[in-house]
Amino acid sequence: IVTSGGDVQVLTGHLELGDNQELRLGNDNDFKIFHNGTHTFISDEGTGSIRMRTSQLLLENPSSSESMLKATENGAVELYHNNVKKLETTADGVDVTGDVSVTNDLSIGGNLTSVGDISIGANSTPAITFQPTGDGQQARLFFNNTAGTTESIFRYAYTENQLQYYDSVNQFEVFHFGSDGQHQIAGDVV
């Protein structure tokens, strides 16, 4: 250890502290770093906050083989589960990979966009399912009974410009032709 001009330098070796021996910083020892033999603690006991200044913050496992959190200056904050990115902030909002489970109310202030099915219901049985067909030309709306079987379907076919209602078999269709506002209803209304 070399002291020079009020500074302390460790030129070789390490500064080693035993279990429960604290590295204390601040006039009142407000900031402490220590290991108790089981856990490592970073403790700020003052009135301020802990501020970490970096252009990129990474939280990794001890062997640096798995990411847990990554935050980039002027960029995304990413959360990982088992080294797989699950949530990422973007300039437009948040991207989520996988399912989102909500135990209470979910309020959506803007548009809800999905490339897969959107199911709404209680427990594991959806009451309503919105299902895009994948070709961008059709969409279906399913209403399910308590047994989880389909009771009725609304189907909108963009290329055919028609709305159809089904109940096991096609009951009626509503057609809309052009911009003149003409409509046609075909089939039985029950």
Short mmCIF file of N, CA and C in Angstrom, two decimals:
data_model
loop_
_atom_site.label_atom_id
_atom_site.label_comp_id
_atom_site.label_asym_id
_atom_site.label_seq_id
_atom_site.Cartn_x
_atom_site.Cartn_y
_atom_site.Cartn_z
N ILE A 1 0.86 -1.18 0.00
CA ILE A 1 0.00 0.00 0.00
C ILE A 1 0.89 1.22 0.00
N VAL A 2 0.60 2.16 -0.87
CA VAL A 2 1.38 3.39 -0.99
C VAL A 2 0.44 4.57 -0.77
N THR A 3 0.81 5.49 0.09
CA THR A 3 0.04 6.71 0.29
C THR A 3 0.83 7.85 -0.31
N SER A 4 0.12 8.72 -1.07
CA SER A 4 0.79 9.84 -1.72
C SER A 4 -0.23 10.95 -1.93
N GLY A 5 0.02 12.10 -1.36
CA GLY A 5 -0.87 13.24 -1.55
C GLY A 5 -2.28 13.00 -1.07
N GLY A 6 -2.44 12.19 -0.05
CA GLY A 6 -3.76 11.91 0.48
C GLY A 6 -4.45 10.72 -0.17
N ASP A 7 -3.88 10.18 -1.26
CA ASP A 7 -4.45 9.03 -1.93
C ASP A 7 -3.80 7.75 -1.42
N VAL A 8 -4.55 6.66 -1.50
CA VAL A 8 -4.04 5.35 -1.14
C VAL A 8 -4.08 4.47 -2.38
N GLN A 9 -2.97 3.85 -2.71
CA GLN A 9 -2.89 2.99 -3.88
C GLN A 9 -2.47 1.59 -3.47
N VAL A 10 -3.15 0.59 -4.08
CA VAL A 10 -2.75 -0.80 -3.90
C VAL A 10 -2.07 -1.20 -5.19
N LEU A 11 -0.74 -1.30 -5.19
CA LEU A 11 0.02 -1.54 -6.41
C LEU A 11 0.05 -3.02 -6.78
N THR A 12 0.11 -3.89 -5.83
CA THR A 12 0.10 -5.33 -6.09
C THR A 12 -0.81 -5.99 -5.08
N GLY A 13 -1.31 -7.14 -5.43
CA GLY A 13 -2.19 -7.87 -4.52
C GLY A 13 -3.58 -7.28 -4.52
N HIS A 14 -4.33 -7.55 -3.46
CA HIS A 14 -5.73 -7.16 -3.36
C HIS A 14 -6.00 -6.54 -2.00
N LEU A 15 -7.05 -5.75 -1.94
CA LEU A 15 -7.55 -5.27 -0.66
C LEU A 15 -8.59 -6.28 -0.20
N GLU A 16 -8.28 -7.03 0.82
CA GLU A 16 -9.14 -8.12 1.26
C GLU A 16 -9.76 -7.79 2.61
N LEU A 17 -11.08 -8.00 2.68
CA LEU A 17 -11.81 -7.84 3.93
C LEU A 17 -12.51 -9.15 4.25
N GLY A 18 -12.51 -9.53 5.50
CA GLY A 18 -13.16 -10.76 5.91
C GLY A 18 -14.67 -10.60 5.95
N ASP A 19 -15.38 -11.69 6.26
CA ASP A 19 -16.83 -11.64 6.39
C ASP A 19 -17.25 -10.62 7.44
N ASN A 20 -18.29 -9.85 7.10
CA ASN A 20 -18.87 -8.83 7.96
C ASN A 20 -17.94 -7.65 8.23
N GLN A 21 -16.80 -7.60 7.54
CA GLN A 21 -15.96 -6.41 7.59
C GLN A 21 -16.39 -5.48 6.46
N GLU A 22 -16.68 -4.23 6.80
CA GLU A 22 -17.32 -3.32 5.86
C GLU A 22 -16.33 -2.34 5.25
N LEU A 23 -16.54 -2.07 3.97
CA LEU A 23 -15.90 -0.93 3.32
C LEU A 23 -16.86 0.23 3.50
N ARG A 24 -16.46 1.25 4.25
CA ARG A 24 -17.35 2.34 4.63
C ARG A 24 -16.90 3.62 3.93
N LEU A 25 -17.87 4.33 3.36
CA LEU A 25 -17.60 5.58 2.65
C LEU A 25 -18.54 6.66 3.16
N GLY A 26 -18.08 7.91 3.10
CA GLY A 26 -18.88 9.05 3.55
C GLY A 26 -18.50 9.49 4.94
N ASN A 27 -18.80 10.76 5.25
CA ASN A 27 -18.45 11.31 6.57
C ASN A 27 -19.10 10.53 7.71
N ASP A 28 -20.31 10.05 7.47
CA ASP A 28 -21.04 9.33 8.51
C ASP A 28 -21.10 7.83 8.23
N ASN A 29 -20.18 7.34 7.39
CA ASN A 29 -20.18 5.93 7.00
C ASN A 29 -21.53 5.51 6.41
N ASP A 30 -22.13 6.40 5.59
CA ASP A 30 -23.47 6.15 5.05
C ASP A 30 -23.49 5.01 4.03
N PHE A 31 -22.38 4.84 3.32
CA PHE A 31 -22.35 3.84 2.25
C PHE A 31 -21.43 2.70 2.66
N LYS A 32 -21.98 1.47 2.58
CA LYS A 32 -21.23 0.32 3.03
C LYS A 32 -21.32 -0.81 2.01
N ILE A 33 -20.22 -1.51 1.84
CA ILE A 33 -20.18 -2.72 1.02
C ILE A 33 -19.55 -3.81 1.88
N PHE A 34 -20.25 -4.93 1.98
CA PHE A 34 -19.69 -6.01 2.81
C PHE A 34 -20.31 -7.34 2.41
N HIS A 35 -19.69 -8.41 2.86
CA HIS A 35 -20.17 -9.77 2.64
C HIS A 35 -20.30 -10.44 4.00
N ASN A 36 -21.45 -11.07 4.25
CA ASN A 36 -21.67 -11.66 5.58
C ASN A 36 -21.39 -13.15 5.63
N GLY A 37 -20.76 -13.68 4.60
CA GLY A 37 -20.47 -15.11 4.55
C GLY A 37 -21.46 -15.85 3.66
N THR A 38 -22.63 -15.28 3.47
CA THR A 38 -23.65 -15.87 2.62
C THR A 38 -24.09 -14.92 1.50
N HIS A 39 -24.33 -13.68 1.86
CA HIS A 39 -24.83 -12.68 0.92
C HIS A 39 -23.90 -11.48 0.87
N THR A 40 -23.94 -10.77 -0.26
CA THR A 40 -23.19 -9.54 -0.43
C THR A 40 -24.15 -8.37 -0.37
N PHE A 41 -23.78 -7.33 0.36
CA PHE A 41 -24.66 -6.19 0.58
C PHE A 41 -24.02 -4.90 0.06
N ILE A 42 -24.81 -4.10 -0.63
CA ILE A 42 -24.46 -2.73 -0.97
C ILE A 42 -25.49 -1.88 -0.26
N SER A 43 -25.10 -1.16 0.74
CA SER A 43 -26.04 -0.49 1.64
C SER A 43 -25.82 1.01 1.62
N ASP A 44 -26.86 1.76 1.25
CA ASP A 44 -26.84 3.22 1.33
C ASP A 44 -27.78 3.62 2.46
N GLU A 45 -27.21 4.08 3.55
CA GLU A 45 -28.01 4.43 4.73
C GLU A 45 -28.16 5.92 4.90
N GLY A 46 -27.82 6.68 3.87
CA GLY A 46 -27.95 8.13 3.93
C GLY A 46 -29.30 8.59 3.42
N THR A 47 -29.40 9.89 3.16
CA THR A 47 -30.67 10.48 2.71
C THR A 47 -30.80 10.50 1.20
N GLY A 48 -29.74 10.25 0.48
CA GLY A 48 -29.77 10.31 -0.98
C GLY A 48 -30.10 8.97 -1.60
N SER A 49 -29.64 8.79 -2.83
CA SER A 49 -29.91 7.57 -3.58
C SER A 49 -28.60 7.00 -4.11
N ILE A 50 -28.65 5.77 -4.57
CA ILE A 50 -27.50 5.17 -5.24
C ILE A 50 -27.63 5.46 -6.72
N ARG A 51 -26.66 6.12 -7.28
CA ARG A 51 -26.67 6.47 -8.70
C ARG A 51 -25.50 5.79 -9.39
N MET A 52 -25.82 5.00 -10.39
CA MET A 52 -24.80 4.31 -11.17
C MET A 52 -24.69 5.01 -12.52
N ARG A 53 -23.51 5.47 -12.86
CA ARG A 53 -23.32 6.22 -14.10
C ARG A 53 -22.53 5.37 -15.09
N THR A 54 -23.19 5.01 -16.19
CA THR A 54 -22.57 4.19 -17.20
C THR A 54 -23.36 4.31 -18.49
N SER A 55 -22.72 4.03 -19.62
CA SER A 55 -23.44 4.05 -20.89
C SER A 55 -24.17 2.74 -21.14
N GLN A 56 -23.78 1.69 -20.43
CA GLN A 56 -24.46 0.41 -20.55
C GLN A 56 -24.31 -0.36 -19.25
N LEU A 57 -25.45 -0.80 -18.72
CA LEU A 57 -25.47 -1.55 -17.46
C LEU A 57 -25.88 -2.99 -17.76
N LEU A 58 -25.07 -3.94 -17.30
CA LEU A 58 -25.34 -5.36 -17.50
C LEU A 58 -25.38 -6.06 -16.15
N LEU A 59 -26.43 -6.84 -15.93
CA LEU A 59 -26.47 -7.74 -14.78
C LEU A 59 -26.39 -9.16 -15.33
N GLU A 60 -25.35 -9.88 -14.90
CA GLU A 60 -25.11 -11.23 -15.42
C GLU A 60 -24.94 -12.21 -14.28
N ASN A 61 -24.95 -13.49 -14.62
CA ASN A 61 -24.67 -14.51 -13.62
C ASN A 61 -23.17 -14.49 -13.31
N PRO A 62 -22.73 -15.18 -12.25
CA PRO A 62 -21.31 -15.10 -11.85
C PRO A 62 -20.30 -15.49 -12.93
N SER A 63 -20.68 -16.39 -13.84
CA SER A 63 -19.74 -16.81 -14.88
C SER A 63 -19.86 -15.97 -16.16
N SER A 64 -20.71 -14.94 -16.14
CA SER A 64 -20.94 -14.07 -17.30
C SER A 64 -21.45 -14.83 -18.52
N SER A 65 -22.14 -15.94 -18.28
CA SER A 65 -22.66 -16.73 -19.39
C SER A 65 -24.16 -16.48 -19.62
N GLU A 66 -24.84 -15.78 -18.71
CA GLU A 66 -26.26 -15.50 -18.86
C GLU A 66 -26.54 -14.05 -18.49
N SER A 67 -27.38 -13.41 -19.29
CA SER A 67 -27.82 -12.04 -19.00
C SER A 67 -29.09 -12.07 -18.18
N MET A 68 -29.21 -11.11 -17.28
CA MET A 68 -30.45 -10.95 -16.51
C MET A 68 -31.11 -9.62 -16.81
N LEU A 69 -30.31 -8.56 -16.95
CA LEU A 69 -30.81 -7.23 -17.28
C LEU A 69 -29.76 -6.49 -18.08
N LYS A 70 -30.21 -5.72 -19.07
CA LYS A 70 -29.31 -4.91 -19.87
C LYS A 70 -29.98 -3.58 -20.12
N ALA A 71 -29.29 -2.49 -19.76
CA ALA A 71 -29.81 -1.14 -19.97
C ALA A 71 -28.77 -0.35 -20.75
N THR A 72 -29.19 0.26 -21.86
CA THR A 72 -28.28 0.97 -22.76
C THR A 72 -28.67 2.44 -22.84
N GLU A 73 -27.67 3.31 -22.76
CA GLU A 73 -27.91 4.74 -22.87
C GLU A 73 -28.57 5.07 -24.21
N ASN A 74 -29.61 5.89 -24.17
CA ASN A 74 -30.36 6.28 -25.38
C ASN A 74 -30.95 5.07 -26.10
N GLY A 75 -31.14 3.98 -25.39
CA GLY A 75 -31.65 2.77 -26.03
C GLY A 75 -32.57 2.00 -25.12
N ALA A 76 -32.56 0.71 -25.29
CA ALA A 76 -33.53 -0.17 -24.65
C ALA A 76 -33.09 -0.60 -23.25
N VAL A 77 -34.08 -0.96 -22.45
CA VAL A 77 -33.88 -1.71 -21.22
C VAL A 77 -34.45 -3.10 -21.48
N GLU A 78 -33.64 -4.13 -21.26
CA GLU A 78 -34.04 -5.50 -21.59
C GLU A 78 -34.04 -6.35 -20.33
N LEU A 79 -35.09 -7.15 -20.17
CA LEU A 79 -35.17 -8.11 -19.07
C LEU A 79 -35.12 -9.53 -19.64
N TYR A 80 -34.39 -10.40 -18.96
CA TYR A 80 -34.18 -11.77 -19.44
C TYR A 80 -34.70 -12.77 -18.43
N HIS A 81 -35.18 -13.91 -18.94
CA HIS A 81 -35.51 -15.06 -18.10
C HIS A 81 -34.72 -16.26 -18.64
N ASN A 82 -33.87 -16.81 -17.80
CA ASN A 82 -33.03 -17.94 -18.19
C ASN A 82 -32.26 -17.62 -19.48
N ASN A 83 -31.73 -16.40 -19.54
CA ASN A 83 -30.90 -15.91 -20.64
C ASN A 83 -31.70 -15.72 -21.94
N VAL A 84 -33.01 -15.65 -21.87
CA VAL A 84 -33.86 -15.38 -23.03
C VAL A 84 -34.57 -14.05 -22.79
N LYS A 85 -34.40 -13.12 -23.74
CA LYS A 85 -35.00 -11.80 -23.58
C LYS A 85 -36.53 -11.91 -23.64
N LYS A 86 -37.20 -11.38 -22.61
CA LYS A 86 -38.65 -11.46 -22.51
C LYS A 86 -39.32 -10.09 -22.63
N LEU A 87 -38.65 -9.03 -22.21
CA LEU A 87 -39.24 -7.70 -22.25
C LEU A 87 -38.18 -6.70 -22.67
N GLU A 88 -38.57 -5.79 -23.57
CA GLU A 88 -37.65 -4.78 -24.06
C GLU A 88 -38.41 -3.47 -24.27
N THR A 89 -37.90 -2.39 -23.71
CA THR A 89 -38.49 -1.08 -23.98
C THR A 89 -38.04 -0.61 -25.35
N THR A 90 -38.95 0.08 -26.05
CA THR A 90 -38.64 0.63 -27.37
C THR A 90 -39.06 2.08 -27.40
N ALA A 91 -38.78 2.76 -28.51
CA ALA A 91 -39.19 4.15 -28.65
C ALA A 91 -40.71 4.27 -28.67
N ASP A 92 -41.41 3.21 -29.06
CA ASP A 92 -42.87 3.24 -29.14
C ASP A 92 -43.55 2.67 -27.90
N GLY A 93 -42.83 1.99 -27.03
CA GLY A 93 -43.45 1.38 -25.85
C GLY A 93 -42.65 0.20 -25.34
N VAL A 94 -43.26 -0.98 -25.34
CA VAL A 94 -42.64 -2.18 -24.80
C VAL A 94 -42.92 -3.35 -25.72
N ASP A 95 -41.92 -4.16 -25.99
CA ASP A 95 -42.09 -5.42 -26.71
C ASP A 95 -41.97 -6.57 -25.71
N VAL A 96 -42.92 -7.49 -25.77
CA VAL A 96 -42.93 -8.64 -24.87
C VAL A 96 -42.86 -9.91 -25.70
N THR A 97 -41.98 -10.82 -25.32
CA THR A 97 -41.88 -12.13 -25.96
C THR A 97 -42.45 -13.16 -25.01
N GLY A 98 -43.49 -13.86 -25.44
CA GLY A 98 -44.14 -14.85 -24.59
C GLY A 98 -45.49 -14.34 -24.10
N ASP A 99 -46.03 -15.00 -23.10
CA ASP A 99 -47.35 -14.68 -22.57
C ASP A 99 -47.25 -13.60 -21.51
N VAL A 100 -48.34 -12.84 -21.35
CA VAL A 100 -48.47 -11.86 -20.28
C VAL A 100 -49.65 -12.29 -19.42
N SER A 101 -49.41 -12.56 -18.16
CA SER A 101 -50.47 -12.95 -17.23
C SER A 101 -50.83 -11.75 -16.35
N VAL A 102 -52.12 -11.43 -16.30
CA VAL A 102 -52.60 -10.30 -15.52
C VAL A 102 -53.60 -10.83 -14.50
N THR A 103 -53.38 -10.56 -13.21
CA THR A 103 -54.25 -11.07 -12.17
C THR A 103 -55.37 -10.08 -11.83
N ASN A 104 -55.22 -8.82 -12.20
CA ASN A 104 -56.26 -7.83 -11.96
C ASN A 104 -56.64 -7.19 -13.29
N ASP A 105 -57.19 -5.99 -13.25
CA ASP A 105 -57.65 -5.32 -14.46
C ASP A 105 -56.48 -4.94 -15.35
N LEU A 106 -56.74 -4.97 -16.66
CA LEU A 106 -55.77 -4.53 -17.66
C LEU A 106 -56.42 -3.40 -18.44
N SER A 107 -55.85 -2.21 -18.34
CA SER A 107 -56.38 -1.05 -19.05
C SER A 107 -55.48 -0.74 -20.24
N ILE A 108 -56.10 -0.58 -21.40
CA ILE A 108 -55.37 -0.28 -22.63
C ILE A 108 -55.87 1.05 -23.16
N GLY A 109 -54.99 2.04 -23.23
CA GLY A 109 -55.39 3.37 -23.66
C GLY A 109 -55.31 3.57 -25.15
N GLY A 110 -54.56 2.73 -25.85
CA GLY A 110 -54.40 2.86 -27.29
C GLY A 110 -54.88 1.63 -28.00
N ASN A 111 -54.30 1.37 -29.17
CA ASN A 111 -54.68 0.20 -29.95
C ASN A 111 -54.03 -1.06 -29.39
N LEU A 112 -54.73 -2.18 -29.54
CA LEU A 112 -54.19 -3.48 -29.16
C LEU A 112 -53.88 -4.24 -30.43
N THR A 113 -52.60 -4.52 -30.65
CA THR A 113 -52.16 -5.18 -31.87
C THR A 113 -51.52 -6.51 -31.51
N SER A 114 -51.89 -7.55 -32.26
CA SER A 114 -51.33 -8.87 -32.00
C SER A 114 -51.18 -9.62 -33.32
N VAL A 115 -50.11 -10.40 -33.45
CA VAL A 115 -49.94 -11.25 -34.62
C VAL A 115 -50.53 -12.63 -34.36
N GLY A 116 -50.97 -12.88 -33.13
CA GLY A 116 -51.60 -14.15 -32.79
C GLY A 116 -52.99 -13.92 -32.24
N ASP A 117 -53.56 -14.96 -31.64
CA ASP A 117 -54.88 -14.87 -31.06
C ASP A 117 -54.87 -13.99 -29.82
N ILE A 118 -56.00 -13.34 -29.57
CA ILE A 118 -56.21 -12.59 -28.34
C ILE A 118 -57.39 -13.22 -27.64
N SER A 119 -57.16 -13.78 -26.45
CA SER A 119 -58.22 -14.45 -25.71
C SER A 119 -58.54 -13.69 -24.44
N ILE A 120 -59.84 -13.55 -24.15
CA ILE A 120 -60.29 -12.85 -22.96
C ILE A 120 -61.22 -13.78 -22.21
N GLY A 121 -60.97 -13.95 -20.92
CA GLY A 121 -61.84 -14.82 -20.14
C GLY A 121 -61.32 -15.04 -18.75
N ALA A 122 -62.03 -15.86 -18.00
CA ALA A 122 -61.64 -16.18 -16.63
C ALA A 122 -60.98 -17.54 -16.59
N ASN A 123 -60.07 -17.69 -15.63
CA ASN A 123 -59.34 -18.94 -15.44
C ASN A 123 -58.64 -19.36 -16.73
N SER A 124 -58.74 -20.62 -17.10
CA SER A 124 -58.04 -21.09 -18.29
C SER A 124 -58.94 -21.19 -19.51
N THR A 125 -60.23 -20.82 -19.37
CA THR A 125 -61.16 -20.94 -20.48
C THR A 125 -61.49 -19.56 -21.03
N PRO A 126 -61.07 -19.23 -22.24
CA PRO A 126 -61.38 -17.91 -22.78
C PRO A 126 -62.86 -17.80 -23.14
N ALA A 127 -63.45 -16.65 -22.84
CA ALA A 127 -64.85 -16.41 -23.19
C ALA A 127 -64.95 -15.81 -24.59
N ILE A 128 -63.98 -15.01 -24.96
CA ILE A 128 -63.95 -14.38 -26.28
C ILE A 128 -62.55 -14.56 -26.86
N THR A 129 -62.48 -14.92 -28.11
CA THR A 129 -61.19 -15.05 -28.79
C THR A 129 -61.24 -14.30 -30.11
N PHE A 130 -60.30 -13.38 -30.29
CA PHE A 130 -60.12 -12.70 -31.56
C PHE A 130 -59.02 -13.44 -32.30
N GLN A 131 -59.30 -13.88 -33.52
CA GLN A 131 -58.34 -14.72 -34.23
C GLN A 131 -58.11 -14.21 -35.65
N PRO A 132 -56.93 -13.61 -35.90
CA PRO A 132 -56.58 -13.32 -37.29
C PRO A 132 -56.21 -14.61 -38.00
N THR A 133 -56.49 -14.69 -39.29
CA THR A 133 -56.24 -15.93 -40.02
C THR A 133 -54.81 -16.03 -40.54
N GLY A 134 -54.07 -14.93 -40.47
CA GLY A 134 -52.68 -14.97 -40.91
C GLY A 134 -52.47 -14.41 -42.30
N ASP A 135 -53.53 -14.31 -43.10
CA ASP A 135 -53.35 -13.78 -44.45
C ASP A 135 -53.67 -12.29 -44.51
N GLY A 136 -54.08 -11.70 -43.37
CA GLY A 136 -54.37 -10.28 -43.32
C GLY A 136 -55.68 -9.90 -43.98
N GLN A 137 -56.43 -10.87 -44.46
CA GLN A 137 -57.67 -10.59 -45.19
C GLN A 137 -58.91 -10.97 -44.41
N GLN A 138 -58.76 -11.76 -43.36
CA GLN A 138 -59.92 -12.22 -42.61
C GLN A 138 -59.63 -12.12 -41.11
N ALA A 139 -60.70 -12.02 -40.35
CA ALA A 139 -60.60 -12.05 -38.89
C ALA A 139 -61.82 -12.74 -38.34
N ARG A 140 -61.67 -13.45 -37.24
CA ARG A 140 -62.78 -14.19 -36.65
C ARG A 140 -62.92 -13.81 -35.17
N LEU A 141 -64.16 -13.87 -34.70
CA LEU A 141 -64.47 -13.61 -33.30
C LEU A 141 -65.25 -14.80 -32.77
N PHE A 142 -64.69 -15.49 -31.79
CA PHE A 142 -65.31 -16.67 -31.21
C PHE A 142 -65.90 -16.34 -29.85
N PHE A 143 -67.10 -16.84 -29.57
CA PHE A 143 -67.68 -16.80 -28.24
C PHE A 143 -67.76 -18.23 -27.74
N ASN A 144 -67.17 -18.50 -26.60
CA ASN A 144 -67.12 -19.86 -26.07
C ASN A 144 -68.02 -20.02 -24.87
N ASN A 145 -68.60 -21.22 -24.71
CA ASN A 145 -69.39 -21.48 -23.52
C ASN A 145 -68.46 -21.92 -22.39
N THR A 146 -69.03 -22.25 -21.25
CA THR A 146 -68.20 -22.58 -20.08
C THR A 146 -67.40 -23.85 -20.27
N ALA A 147 -67.82 -24.70 -21.22
CA ALA A 147 -67.07 -25.93 -21.49
C ALA A 147 -65.91 -25.67 -22.45
N GLY A 148 -65.83 -24.43 -22.97
CA GLY A 148 -64.73 -24.09 -23.86
C GLY A 148 -64.98 -24.42 -25.31
N THR A 149 -66.23 -24.82 -25.66
CA THR A 149 -66.54 -25.12 -27.06
C THR A 149 -67.15 -23.89 -27.72
N THR A 150 -66.96 -23.79 -29.03
CA THR A 150 -67.41 -22.62 -29.75
C THR A 150 -68.92 -22.59 -29.88
N GLU A 151 -69.53 -21.49 -29.48
CA GLU A 151 -70.96 -21.31 -29.60
C GLU A 151 -71.32 -20.58 -30.90
N SER A 152 -70.60 -19.55 -31.21
CA SER A 152 -70.89 -18.79 -32.41
C SER A 152 -69.65 -18.06 -32.87
N ILE A 153 -69.65 -17.67 -34.13
CA ILE A 153 -68.48 -17.03 -34.72
C ILE A 153 -68.96 -15.86 -35.58
N PHE A 154 -68.28 -14.75 -35.45
CA PHE A 154 -68.39 -13.68 -36.42
C PHE A 154 -67.14 -13.73 -37.28
N ARG A 155 -67.31 -13.60 -38.58
CA ARG A 155 -66.18 -13.66 -39.50
C ARG A 155 -66.28 -12.49 -40.47
N TYR A 156 -65.20 -11.75 -40.59
CA TYR A 156 -65.15 -10.66 -41.57
C TYR A 156 -64.14 -11.03 -42.65
N ALA A 157 -64.62 -11.05 -43.90
CA ALA A 157 -63.75 -11.36 -45.03
C ALA A 157 -63.49 -10.06 -45.79
N TYR A 158 -62.27 -9.57 -45.72
CA TYR A 158 -61.94 -8.28 -46.31
C TYR A 158 -62.06 -8.31 -47.83
N THR A 159 -61.55 -9.35 -48.47
CA THR A 159 -61.57 -9.40 -49.94
C THR A 159 -62.98 -9.55 -50.49
N GLU A 160 -63.86 -10.20 -49.72
CA GLU A 160 -65.24 -10.37 -50.15
C GLU A 160 -66.15 -9.26 -49.62
N ASN A 161 -65.59 -8.39 -48.77
CA ASN A 161 -66.31 -7.27 -48.18
C ASN A 161 -67.62 -7.73 -47.54
N GLN A 162 -67.52 -8.73 -46.69
CA GLN A 162 -68.73 -9.27 -46.08
C GLN A 162 -68.48 -9.66 -44.63
N LEU A 163 -69.55 -9.60 -43.85
CA LEU A 163 -69.55 -10.03 -42.47
C LEU A 163 -70.50 -11.21 -42.36
N GLN A 164 -70.02 -12.29 -41.76
CA GLN A 164 -70.82 -13.50 -41.66
C GLN A 164 -71.00 -13.88 -40.20
N TYR A 165 -72.17 -14.46 -39.88
CA TYR A 165 -72.44 -14.98 -38.56
C TYR A 165 -72.71 -16.47 -38.67
N TYR A 166 -72.12 -17.24 -37.79
CA TYR A 166 -72.30 -18.69 -37.81
C TYR A 166 -72.80 -19.16 -36.45
N ASP A 167 -73.56 -20.24 -36.45
CA ASP A 167 -73.88 -20.97 -35.23
C ASP A 167 -73.95 -22.44 -35.62
N SER A 168 -72.81 -23.08 -35.65
CA SER A 168 -72.59 -24.43 -36.17
C SER A 168 -72.72 -24.46 -37.68
N VAL A 169 -73.80 -23.85 -38.20
CA VAL A 169 -73.95 -23.70 -39.65
C VAL A 169 -74.19 -22.23 -39.93
N ASN A 170 -73.97 -21.81 -41.17
CA ASN A 170 -74.13 -20.41 -41.53
C ASN A 170 -75.61 -20.00 -41.43
N GLN A 171 -75.93 -19.04 -40.57
CA GLN A 171 -77.30 -18.59 -40.38
C GLN A 171 -77.63 -17.37 -41.24
N PHE A 172 -76.77 -16.37 -41.24
CA PHE A 172 -77.01 -15.25 -42.14
C PHE A 172 -75.68 -14.57 -42.47
N GLU A 173 -75.67 -13.86 -43.57
CA GLU A 173 -74.51 -13.11 -44.00
C GLU A 173 -74.93 -11.68 -44.25
N VAL A 174 -74.09 -10.74 -43.92
CA VAL A 174 -74.33 -9.34 -44.21
C VAL A 174 -73.28 -8.91 -45.23
N PHE A 175 -73.73 -8.46 -46.38
CA PHE A 175 -72.83 -8.02 -47.43
C PHE A 175 -72.84 -6.50 -47.50
N HIS A 176 -71.72 -5.93 -47.79
CA HIS A 176 -71.62 -4.49 -48.03
C HIS A 176 -70.94 -4.30 -49.38
N PHE A 177 -71.60 -3.63 -50.29
CA PHE A 177 -71.06 -3.45 -51.63
C PHE A 177 -70.68 -1.99 -51.86
N GLY A 178 -69.40 -1.76 -52.14
CA GLY A 178 -68.93 -0.45 -52.60
C GLY A 178 -69.16 0.67 -51.62
N SER A 179 -69.07 1.89 -52.14
CA SER A 179 -69.19 3.07 -51.31
C SER A 179 -70.58 3.68 -51.35
N ASP A 180 -71.53 3.00 -52.03
CA ASP A 180 -72.88 3.57 -52.15
C ASP A 180 -73.73 3.26 -50.93
N GLY A 181 -73.19 2.47 -49.99
CA GLY A 181 -73.92 2.20 -48.76
C GLY A 181 -74.95 1.11 -48.86
N GLN A 182 -75.03 0.38 -49.98
CA GLN A 182 -76.02 -0.68 -50.12
C GLN A 182 -75.58 -1.90 -49.32
N HIS A 183 -76.56 -2.54 -48.67
CA HIS A 183 -76.31 -3.73 -47.88
C HIS A 183 -77.28 -4.82 -48.28
N GLN A 184 -76.89 -6.03 -48.04
CA GLN A 184 -77.77 -7.17 -48.32
C GLN A 184 -77.62 -8.17 -47.18
N ILE A 185 -78.74 -8.65 -46.68
CA ILE A 185 -78.74 -9.69 -45.66
C ILE A 185 -79.28 -10.96 -46.29
N ALA A 186 -78.54 -12.03 -46.18
CA ALA A 186 -78.96 -13.32 -46.76
C ALA A 186 -78.96 -14.38 -45.69
N GLY A 187 -79.86 -15.36 -45.82
CA GLY A 187 -79.93 -16.46 -44.87
C GLY A 187 -80.98 -16.24 -43.82
N ASP A 188 -81.06 -17.15 -42.85
CA ASP A 188 -82.08 -17.08 -41.80
C ASP A 188 -81.56 -16.33 -40.60
N VAL A 189 -82.35 -15.47 -40.04
CA VAL A 189 -82.03 -14.78 -38.80
C VAL A 189 -82.78 -15.48 -37.68
N VAL A 190 -82.04 -16.05 -36.71
CA VAL A 190 -82.69 -16.81 -35.63
C VAL A 190 -82.32 -16.22 -34.30
#
